[in-house]
Coordinates of N, CA and C in Angstrom, one line a residue:
M287 N -80.8 106.8 114.5 CA -81.0 108.1 115.2 C -79.9 108.5 116.1
A288 N -79.3 107.5 116.8 CA -78.2 107.8 117.7 C -77.0 108.4 116.9
D289 N -76.8 107.8 115.7 CA -75.7 108.4 114.9 C -76.0 109.8 114.5
E290 N -77.2 110.1 114.2 CA -77.6 111.5 113.9 C -77.4 112.4 115.0
I291 N -77.7 112.0 116.2 CA -77.5 112.9 117.4 C -76.0 113.0 117.6
K292 N -75.3 111.9 117.5 CA -73.8 112.0 117.7 C -73.2 112.9 116.7
N293 N -73.6 112.9 115.4 CA -73.1 113.8 114.4 C -73.4 115.2 114.7
T294 N -74.6 115.5 115.2 CA -75.1 116.8 115.6 C -74.2 117.3 116.7
I295 N -73.9 116.5 117.7 CA -73.0 116.9 118.9 C -71.7 117.2 118.3
Q296 N -71.1 116.4 117.4 CA -69.8 116.6 116.9 C -69.8 117.9 116.1
D297 N -70.8 118.2 115.4 CA -70.9 119.5 114.6 C -70.9 120.7 115.6
K298 N -71.6 120.6 116.7 CA -71.7 121.7 117.7 C -70.3 121.9 118.3
I299 N -69.7 120.8 118.8 CA -68.4 121.0 119.5 C -67.3 121.2 118.6
A300 N -67.5 121.0 117.3 CA -66.4 121.4 116.3 C -66.2 122.9 116.2
K301 N -67.2 123.6 116.7 CA -67.1 125.1 116.7 C -66.3 125.6 117.9
I302 N -65.9 124.7 118.8 CA -65.1 125.1 119.9 C -63.6 125.0 119.4
A303 N -62.9 126.2 119.6 CA -61.5 126.2 119.1 C -60.6 126.1 120.3
D304 N -59.5 125.4 120.1 CA -58.4 125.4 121.1 C -57.9 126.9 121.2
P305 N -57.9 127.4 122.5 CA -57.6 128.9 122.6 C -56.1 129.2 122.2
H306 N -55.3 128.2 122.2 CA -53.9 128.5 121.9 C -53.6 128.4 120.4
M307 N -54.3 127.4 119.7 CA -54.1 127.2 118.3 C -55.1 127.8 117.4
G308 N -56.3 128.1 118.0 CA -57.3 128.7 117.1 C -57.9 127.7 116.1
V309 N -57.8 126.4 116.4 CA -58.2 125.3 115.6 C -59.3 124.5 116.3
S310 N -60.3 124.0 115.6 CA -61.4 123.2 116.2 C -60.8 122.0 117.0
I311 N -61.4 121.8 118.1 CA -61.0 120.7 119.0 C -61.2 119.3 118.3
V312 N -62.2 119.3 117.4 CA -62.4 118.1 116.6 C -61.3 117.9 115.6
E313 N -60.9 118.9 114.9 CA -59.8 118.8 113.9 C -58.5 118.5 114.6
M314 N -58.3 119.0 115.8 CA -57.0 118.7 116.5 C -57.0 117.3 117.1
G315 N -58.1 116.6 117.1 CA -58.1 115.2 117.6 C -58.3 115.2 119.1
I316 N -58.7 116.3 119.7 CA -58.9 116.3 121.2 C -60.1 115.5 121.5
V317 N -61.1 115.5 120.6 CA -62.4 114.7 120.8 C -62.1 113.3 120.4
R318 N -62.0 112.4 121.4 CA -61.7 111.0 121.1 C -62.9 110.2 120.8
E319 N -64.0 110.4 121.5 CA -65.2 109.6 121.4 C -66.4 110.3 121.8
I320 N -67.6 110.1 121.1 CA -68.9 110.6 121.5 C -69.8 109.4 121.6
E321 N -70.4 109.1 122.8 CA -71.3 108.0 122.9 C -72.7 108.7 123.2
V322 N -73.8 108.0 122.7 CA -75.1 108.5 122.9 C -76.0 107.4 123.4
D323 N -76.8 107.6 124.4 CA -77.8 106.7 124.9 C -79.1 107.4 124.7
E324 N -79.8 107.1 123.6 CA -81.1 107.7 123.2 C -82.2 107.6 124.3
E325 N -82.3 106.4 124.9 CA -83.3 106.2 125.9 C -83.1 107.1 127.1
K326 N -81.9 107.3 127.5 CA -81.6 108.1 128.7 C -81.4 109.6 128.3
K327 N -81.4 109.9 127.0 CA -81.1 111.2 126.5 C -79.8 111.7 127.1
Y328 N -78.8 110.9 127.0 CA -77.5 111.1 127.6 C -76.4 111.0 126.6
A329 N -75.4 111.8 126.7 CA -74.2 111.8 125.9 C -73.0 111.8 126.7
K330 N -71.9 111.0 126.3 CA -70.6 111.1 127.0 C -69.6 111.4 125.9
I331 N -68.8 112.4 126.2 CA -67.8 112.9 125.3 C -66.4 112.7 126.0
T332 N -65.5 112.0 125.3 CA -64.2 111.8 125.8 C -63.2 112.7 125.1
L333 N -62.5 113.5 125.9 CA -61.5 114.4 125.4 C -60.1 114.0 125.9
S334 N -59.1 114.2 125.0 CA -57.7 114.0 125.4 C -56.9 115.2 124.9
P335 N -56.4 116.0 125.8 CA -55.7 117.2 125.4 C -54.4 116.8 124.7
T336 N -53.8 117.7 123.9 CA -52.6 117.5 123.2 C -51.4 117.5 124.2
N337 N -51.6 118.2 125.4 CA -50.6 118.3 126.4 C -51.1 117.9 127.7
P338 N -50.5 117.0 128.4 CA -51.0 116.5 129.7 C -51.1 117.5 130.8
G339 N -50.6 118.7 130.6 CA -50.6 119.8 131.5 C -51.5 120.9 131.0
C340 N -52.2 120.8 129.9 CA -53.0 121.8 129.3 C -54.0 122.4 130.3
M341 N -53.9 123.7 130.6 CA -54.8 124.3 131.6 C -56.1 124.8 130.9
S342 N -56.1 124.7 129.6 CA -57.4 125.2 128.9 C -58.4 124.0 128.8
I343 N -58.0 122.8 129.1 CA -58.9 121.7 128.9 C -60.1 121.8 129.7
A344 N -60.1 122.4 130.9 CA -61.2 122.5 131.7 C -62.3 123.4 131.1
N345 N -61.9 124.5 130.5 CA -62.8 125.4 129.8 C -63.3 124.7 128.5
I346 N -62.5 124.0 127.8 CA -62.9 123.3 126.6 C -63.9 122.2 127.0
A347 N -63.7 121.5 128.1 CA -64.6 120.4 128.5 C -65.9 121.0 128.9
M348 N -65.9 122.1 129.6 CA -67.2 122.7 130.0 C -68.0 123.2 128.8
A349 N -67.3 123.8 127.8 CA -67.9 124.3 126.6 C -68.5 123.1 125.8
A350 N -67.8 122.0 125.8 CA -68.3 120.8 125.1 C -69.6 120.3 125.7
R351 N -69.6 120.2 127.0 CA -70.7 119.8 127.8 C -71.9 120.7 127.5
L352 N -71.7 122.0 127.6 CA -72.8 122.9 127.3 C -73.4 122.8 125.9
E353 N -72.5 122.7 124.9 CA -72.9 122.6 123.5 C -73.7 121.3 123.3
A354 N -73.2 120.2 123.9 CA -73.9 118.9 123.7 C -75.3 118.9 124.3
E355 N -75.4 119.6 125.5 CA -76.7 119.7 126.1 C -77.7 120.6 125.4
K356 N -77.3 121.3 124.4 CA -78.2 122.1 123.5 C -78.8 121.3 122.4
V357 N -78.3 120.1 122.2 CA -78.7 119.2 121.1 C -80.1 118.6 121.5
E358 N -81.0 118.7 120.5 CA -82.3 118.1 120.7 C -82.1 116.5 120.9
G359 N -82.7 116.0 122.0 CA -82.6 114.6 122.3 C -81.6 114.3 123.4
I360 N -80.9 115.3 123.8 CA -79.9 115.2 124.9 C -80.3 116.1 126.1
D361 N -80.5 115.5 127.2 CA -80.8 116.2 128.4 C -79.6 116.4 129.3
K362 N -78.7 115.4 129.3 CA -77.5 115.4 130.1 C -76.3 115.0 129.3
A363 N -75.2 115.7 129.4 CA -74.0 115.3 128.8 C -72.9 115.2 129.9
E364 N -72.0 114.3 129.7 CA -70.9 114.1 130.6 C -69.6 114.2 129.8
V365 N -68.6 114.8 130.3 CA -67.3 114.9 129.6 C -66.3 114.2 130.4
N366 N -65.6 113.3 129.8 CA -64.5 112.6 130.4 C -63.2 113.0 129.8
V367 N -62.4 113.7 130.6 CA -61.0 114.1 130.2 C -60.1 113.0 130.6
I368 N -59.3 112.6 129.6 CA -58.3 111.5 129.8 C -56.9 112.1 129.5
D369 N -55.9 111.4 129.9 CA -54.5 111.7 129.6 C -54.1 113.1 130.0
H370 N -54.6 113.5 131.2 CA -54.2 114.8 131.7 C -53.8 114.6 133.2
M371 N -52.9 115.4 133.7 CA -52.4 115.2 135.0 C -53.4 115.5 136.1
M372 N -54.5 116.2 135.7 CA -55.5 116.6 136.7 C -56.9 116.1 136.2
S373 N -56.9 115.0 135.5 CA -58.2 114.5 134.9 C -59.3 114.4 135.9
D374 N -59.0 113.7 137.0 CA -60.0 113.5 138.0 C -60.7 114.8 138.5
T375 N -59.8 115.8 138.8 CA -60.3 117.1 139.3 C -61.1 117.8 138.3
I376 N -60.6 117.8 137.1 CA -61.4 118.4 136.0 C -62.7 117.8 135.7
N377 N -62.7 116.4 135.7 CA -64.0 115.7 135.4 C -65.0 116.0 136.5
D378 N -64.5 116.0 137.8 CA -65.4 116.3 138.9 C -66.0 117.7 138.7
M379 N -65.2 118.7 138.4 CA -65.6 120.1 138.3 C -66.6 120.2 137.1
V380 N -66.3 119.7 136.0 CA -67.1 119.9 134.7 C -68.4 119.2 134.8
N381 N -68.4 118.0 135.5 CA -69.7 117.2 135.5 C -70.5 117.4 136.8
K382 N -70.1 118.4 137.6 CA -70.8 118.6 138.8 C -72.3 119.0 138.5
E383 N -73.2 118.5 139.3 CA -74.6 118.8 139.0 C -74.9 120.2 139.4

């Protein structure tokens, strides 16, 4: 079941396009990992932008969180941006309660 939820999340966030390229963030390889904890109804999505200074990653991360939280069986999603010069700030902003 966790794999099914993970696949559903991936399908949802695959609809998010990089604003500069117009290509799915899944196809571009920005989505590095999706983890699901069924008991906690929690998902963690790891994103790595193609450019360590990409200013669009904050919007992409927020969109990914919102899409993941629409998936049945997920109450809370967290996005972890890696390989970006402002990762900590972006992660704090996107995952703020």
